[in-house]
Amino acid sequence: MKITSLSAVGLFIAIITMAPLPAHAQQTGNITGTIVDASTGEPVIRATVRINGTKLGALTSTSGVYTVKNVPPGLYGLTVSYVGYGTKSLTNVRVDPGSTARQDVGLSTAMIGRDTITVTTHADRRSESAALIERKRSASVSDAISADQIAKAPASDAGEAMKRVTGVSVVGSKYVVVRGLSERYSSTQLNGVNLPSPEPEKKVVPFDMFPSAMINRITTVKTFTPDNPGDFAGGLVKITTKEFPESFFLSASLGTGGNTETQGADAISYAGGGTDYLGIDDGTRALPRNIATERLSTADEQASLLSKFSDNVWLPRPASLPVNQSYSLSLGNQYDVGFPLGFLISGSYGNSYSFRRMEQAYPLLEQDNGRRSLRYDYDTRLAERSTLWGGLVNLSAQFSPDHKVSFKGVYNHSADDESRQADGLYNQSARQTIRYTRLRFLERGISSLQLDGEHHFESILNSRLEWRGAISTASRYEPDNRSTTYLLDGGRYLFGNNFGSNNSRFFSNLNDRESNLGLDWTVPFATWGGGISRVKLGGLGRFRDRDFSARRFLVSVATSDPEILALPPEELITPENVRSGTVGFNDNTENTDNYTASEKILAGYAMVDLPLTRMLRFIGGARVESWHSNLFSVNPRTGLVNSGLGVDTSITDILPSINLIQALGDEMNLRASFSRTVARPEFRELAPFRFDDYRQSTFGNPALHRTAITNYDLRWEWFPGGGEVIAASGYYKSFNSPIEQIYFLGGSGISVEPSNASHAMIYGGEFEFRKGLGFIAPSLENFSLGTNLTLAHSEVRFDAQDTLTVFDGTRLIPYSAATLTDTTAPRPLQGQSPYVINATLGYDNLTSGTSVTLLYNVFGRRLAIVGSSGVPDTYEMARNTVDLTISQRLPAGLQLRLTARNLLDELNLQQQEFPDGEVVQVESYRAGRSISLGISFNLDQLAMQKSMADEAPHE
């Protein structure tokens, strides 16, 4: 049975408006927050929070969190105290019926004559302010985006949310680039645990796999401290999922939308499996079981092989693509079972469609009458259906204020279902008109099961112990990637018999497994002047394994009869034609199509957080990381390891870190940092495996080295008010053996492969401004402006005598750096943007419940692929984007949200630039303008609205 979008909305509203309300929640509210050390940001455990004039109060937990429940509505004063700190009093903390007021507090160490501080404030309900408090007290240079900011931005996943962070741009809507450095120089953690990536080509986890509904905060750490992993240079991105609530809550949402380039267009699609709407292949595309990896010699054997494939769909067909859909549901509660026991369950599902027309070209190297001619020039149609669903389960038990244990389980699944058709000029050995088609279904999954604990031992040096253990998996499954090539001849398209893997079926399967064990022990001690210092010790063990396998099946035709060659592939590639000898279908799996890999990282660190004076803070120490990586390319036919193509590397790095923080008042800091970090090659970058598409091949390179990086940072930051910040930063980074993607030319083919350059450097600055506009005029009280700018300059150097070692598809060979196309002048580091600008204009009216957010983003031209052997460098050109979000609070706990993305719809453009100044556009397309409409329900909002209505005077 099908339900229309309109009837689904009606059913949704009917159900949620009848949702039962806890009676008690209508009468009282809660006060919650986090108590931290004002100078270090560390949680203060067992601090006392009292509501003045009542018997209500609470102690903070191991996380510094307190919750005072069942507070009658009204205005209150709070008193916060702990031994060794000055008492802090707050007034005008407002509690509304059925809601939770949030008040985070920073305690300062007690000083003679000044041990009580009184502040007049309203309860802070904006987690954006809490994120800024964390940033202000952080030991490192960092930026954070809160759940509140994510909700205001048109962000359906973490990738879209990250576009708003200072110095961050996002490639392909999923790969995060920090400070202009490519995604390989960033790392990702989920709830403090590193994750394996389901992308074989990338190090970083694709951020489009994390629905925004499950995210509490995203913090981007830009300077290294020893208690963090040392394998990043741009940034360490920490995704924190939502924790369990202070009381029962229920929220749900649904949405729909479309795109100007997609809806109503003459798009393409194909018939897939019965569970494609879940992003799961039902077996329609699966590789038949028990197929031996061997080339077959007879036509009967090849026909028997082809007959085992259940799906014989090869061509995309004209189609109209439907509108997008999204759904989410979250609920949680906290119970008193002798101690607080809380849970949170959240799930989301989304289906989106896109269609684009692309112009794709590539120049030949030789001259044609003094001008370069094109190797190919295609008009490409690409339709894609993307599915993303996932969920999380959080369980937490606060056995006492000193001991907390939590379980976090996360699973996310995504799939991209692609239909592609390219038509145009193919100009390799002869000028011909070509038609290339590809059907590709790609599944990705990522899961993490985490158990962690926080413990305070007052009798053991008043220390704090944190531990965590996690098992994570990442998978990537590509079943039956089908491609065909036809050439125009005499007014009709005939099967192209000399295009190798462009007439084939391709299968691949990847599975990553990672175990992660970590321990951190913090011991405070008193120093001169009554300040509190901390020594932090810890260790980490990461153990990762990967299995990868691929299978290739090649189609060929043994006739020149145009009547047969003109048959569509569904009629041409049949067991009957194979058995007759007209068509060949054979296993073409290569000797390097399987590999196994493992990685082990053992780390230990020591750091001290020391107030040198009342205003100057020192955080320093070192981390030792022992890295062992091995990868074995396995011949799938013999099961033997390919000698000479394996990797077995062991390196121990000592990574020092020094951070100085000079407080220039209560709300202003000056930070300086020095550190050394590394960037290690990923398994796929090391694997001697070849992936083909219709334009080029991609290889791995077993000869890669890890990159060593030296980092210098300086930041001034001012926090003039809640949710406000003004900051300026400068940084310099030096790279030894940076890894870049380089074009290589061999025979008639083009390939892309990672390789080490000699040296690189990057320096730049960041500027950030986020402030309410009420200081200009009272009429602008509800308006706010935020903007951030990153400027960067980078240079890569190859020494004249350098020799690169590359994989040519069979073996490792030397390759002179002198053959690189652009060696006459310093060029930018691959993936680095010279500038990134974000701007936000917001309007929030708490009385009417209206919120409007206008967002702008632009990144500068960045080098995508380095050229060699005359092949020019490829650049991705600058592009401006503008997004708009409007939300309105409605009765019955509902909220309506309208989102418009990519309003400018500027051209997505890549171009190749020759040293002599000639420029060729190699790819261009418009992504289209997207409009979406969503409605959400929040039980807390409904409770507050009903309670306020009950208290309103009646005639």
Coordinates of N, CA, C and O in Angstrom, one line a residue, residues 145-162 207-218 239-242 253 326-328 330 346-349 388 392 412 897 901:
I145 N 30.7 23.0 16.6 CA 29.4 23.3 16.2 C 28.4 22.4 17.0 O 28.6 21.2 17.1
S146 N 27.4 23.0 17.5 CA 26.5 22.4 18.5 C 25.3 21.8 17.7 O 25.0 22.2 16.6
A147 N 24.5 21.0 18.5 CA 23.2 20.5 17.9 C 22.3 21.7 17.6 O 21.5 21.6 16.6
D148 N 22.4 22.8 18.4 CA 21.5 23.9 18.1 C 21.9 24.6 16.8 O 21.0 24.9 16.0
Q149 N 23.2 24.7 16.5 CA 23.6 25.3 15.2 C 23.3 24.4 14.0 O 22.9 24.8 13.0
I150 N 23.4 23.1 14.3 CA 23.1 22.1 13.2 C 21.6 22.2 12.9 O 21.2 22.1 11.7
A151 N 20.8 22.4 13.9 CA 19.4 22.5 13.6 C 19.0 23.7 12.8 O 18.1 23.7 12.0
K152 N 19.8 24.8 13.1 CA 19.5 26.0 12.3 C 20.0 26.0 10.9 O 19.4 26.7 10.0
A153 N 21.0 25.3 10.6 CA 21.5 25.2 9.3 C 20.8 24.1 8.5 O 20.2 23.2 9.1
P154 N 20.8 24.2 7.2 CA 20.1 23.2 6.4 C 21.0 21.9 6.3 O 21.6 21.6 5.3
A155 N 21.2 21.2 7.4 CA 22.1 20.1 7.5 C 21.3 18.8 7.8 O 20.8 18.7 8.9
S156 N 21.3 17.9 6.9 CA 20.7 16.6 7.1 C 21.7 15.6 7.6 O 21.3 14.6 8.2
D157 N 23.0 15.9 7.5 CA 24.0 15.0 8.0 C 25.3 15.8 8.4 O 25.3 17.0 8.3
A158 N 26.3 15.1 9.0 CA 27.4 15.8 9.5 C 28.2 16.5 8.4 O 28.9 17.5 8.7
G159 N 28.2 16.0 7.2 CA 29.0 16.6 6.1 C 28.5 18.0 5.8 O 29.2 18.9 5.7
E160 N 27.1 18.2 5.8 CA 26.6 19.5 5.6 C 26.8 20.4 6.8 O 27.0 21.6 6.6
A161 N 26.8 19.9 8.0 CA 27.0 20.7 9.2 C 28.4 21.2 9.2 O 28.6 22.4 9.6
M162 N 29.4 20.4 8.8 CA 30.8 20.8 8.9 C 31.1 22.0 8.0 O 32.2 22.6 8.2
F207 N 31.4 11.8 5.9 CA 30.6 12.4 6.9 C 29.1 12.4 6.6 O 28.3 12.7 7.4
D208 N 28.8 12.0 5.3 CA 27.4 11.9 5.0 C 26.7 10.7 5.6 O 25.5 10.5 5.5
M209 N 27.5 9.9 6.3 CA 27.0 8.7 6.9 C 26.4 8.9 8.3 O 25.9 8.0 8.9
F210 N 26.5 10.2 8.8 CA 26.1 10.4 10.2 C 24.9 11.4 10.1 O 25.1 12.6 9.9
P211 N 23.6 10.9 10.3 CA 22.5 11.8 10.3 C 22.6 12.9 11.4 O 23.1 12.6 12.5
S212 N 22.2 14.1 11.0 CA 22.3 15.2 12.0 C 21.4 14.9 13.2 O 21.7 15.5 14.3
A213 N 20.4 14.1 13.1 CA 19.5 13.9 14.3 C 20.2 13.2 15.4 O 19.7 13.3 16.6
M214 N 21.3 12.5 15.1 CA 22.0 11.7 16.2 C 23.1 12.5 16.8 O 23.8 12.0 17.7
I215 N 23.4 13.7 16.3 CA 24.6 14.4 16.7 C 24.3 15.4 17.8 O 23.4 16.2 17.7
N216 N 25.2 15.4 18.9 CA 25.1 16.4 19.9 C 26.1 17.6 19.7 O 25.7 18.7 19.9
R217 N 27.3 17.2 19.2 CA 28.3 18.2 19.0 C 29.3 17.7 18.0 O 29.6 16.5 18.1
I218 N 29.9 18.6 17.2 CA 31.1 18.2 16.4 C 32.2 19.2 16.8 O 32.0 20.4 16.6
I239 N 33.1 13.6 16.7 CA 31.6 13.6 16.7 C 31.1 13.0 18.0 O 31.5 11.9 18.3
T240 N 30.3 13.7 18.7 CA 29.7 13.3 19.9 C 28.2 13.1 19.7 O 27.5 14.0 19.3
T241 N 27.7 11.9 19.9 CA 26.3 11.6 19.8 C 25.5 12.0 21.0 O 26.1 12.3 22.1
K242 N 24.2 12.1 20.9 CA 23.4 12.6 22.0 C 23.4 11.7 23.2 O 23.5 10.4 23.0
S253 N 10.3 13.5 13.3 CA 10.2 14.4 12.2 C 10.0 13.7 10.9 O 10.4 12.5 10.8
S326 N 12.5 11.9 4.2 CA 13.4 11.7 5.4 C 12.4 11.5 6.6 O 11.4 12.2 6.7
Y327 N 12.9 10.7 7.5 CA 12.1 10.4 8.7 C 13.1 10.2 9.9 O 14.2 9.7 9.7
S328 N 12.7 10.6 11.1 CA 13.5 10.4 12.3 C 12.7 10.2 13.5 O 11.6 10.8 13.6
S330 N 13.3 9.8 17.9 CA 14.2 9.7 19.1 C 13.3 9.7 20.4 O 12.3 10.4 20.5
S346 N 17.6 6.4 19.1 CA 17.4 7.3 18.0 C 17.5 6.5 16.6 O 18.4 5.7 16.5
G347 N 16.7 6.9 15.7 CA 16.8 6.2 14.4 C 16.3 7.2 13.3 O 15.6 8.2 13.5
S348 N 16.9 7.1 12.1 CA 16.6 8.0 11.0 C 16.7 7.2 9.7 O 17.4 6.2 9.6
Y349 N 15.9 7.7 8.7 CA 15.9 7.1 7.4 C 15.7 8.2 6.4 O 14.9 9.1 6.6
L388 N 20.2 6.6 3.2 CA 21.0 6.7 4.4 C 20.0 6.4 5.6 O 19.0 7.0 5.7
L392 N 21.1 4.7 16.9 CA 22.0 4.7 18.0 C 21.2 4.3 19.3 O 20.0 4.6 19.4
N412 N 25.2 2.8 11.0 CA 24.7 3.6 9.9 C 25.0 2.9 8.6 O 26.1 2.3 8.4
R897 N 9.6 23.5 9.1 CA 10.9 24.0 8.6 C 11.0 23.9 7.1 O 10.6 22.9 6.5
R901 N 18.5 25.1 -0.5 CA 20.0 24.9 -0.6 C 20.4 25.3 -2.0 O 19.7 25.2 -3.0

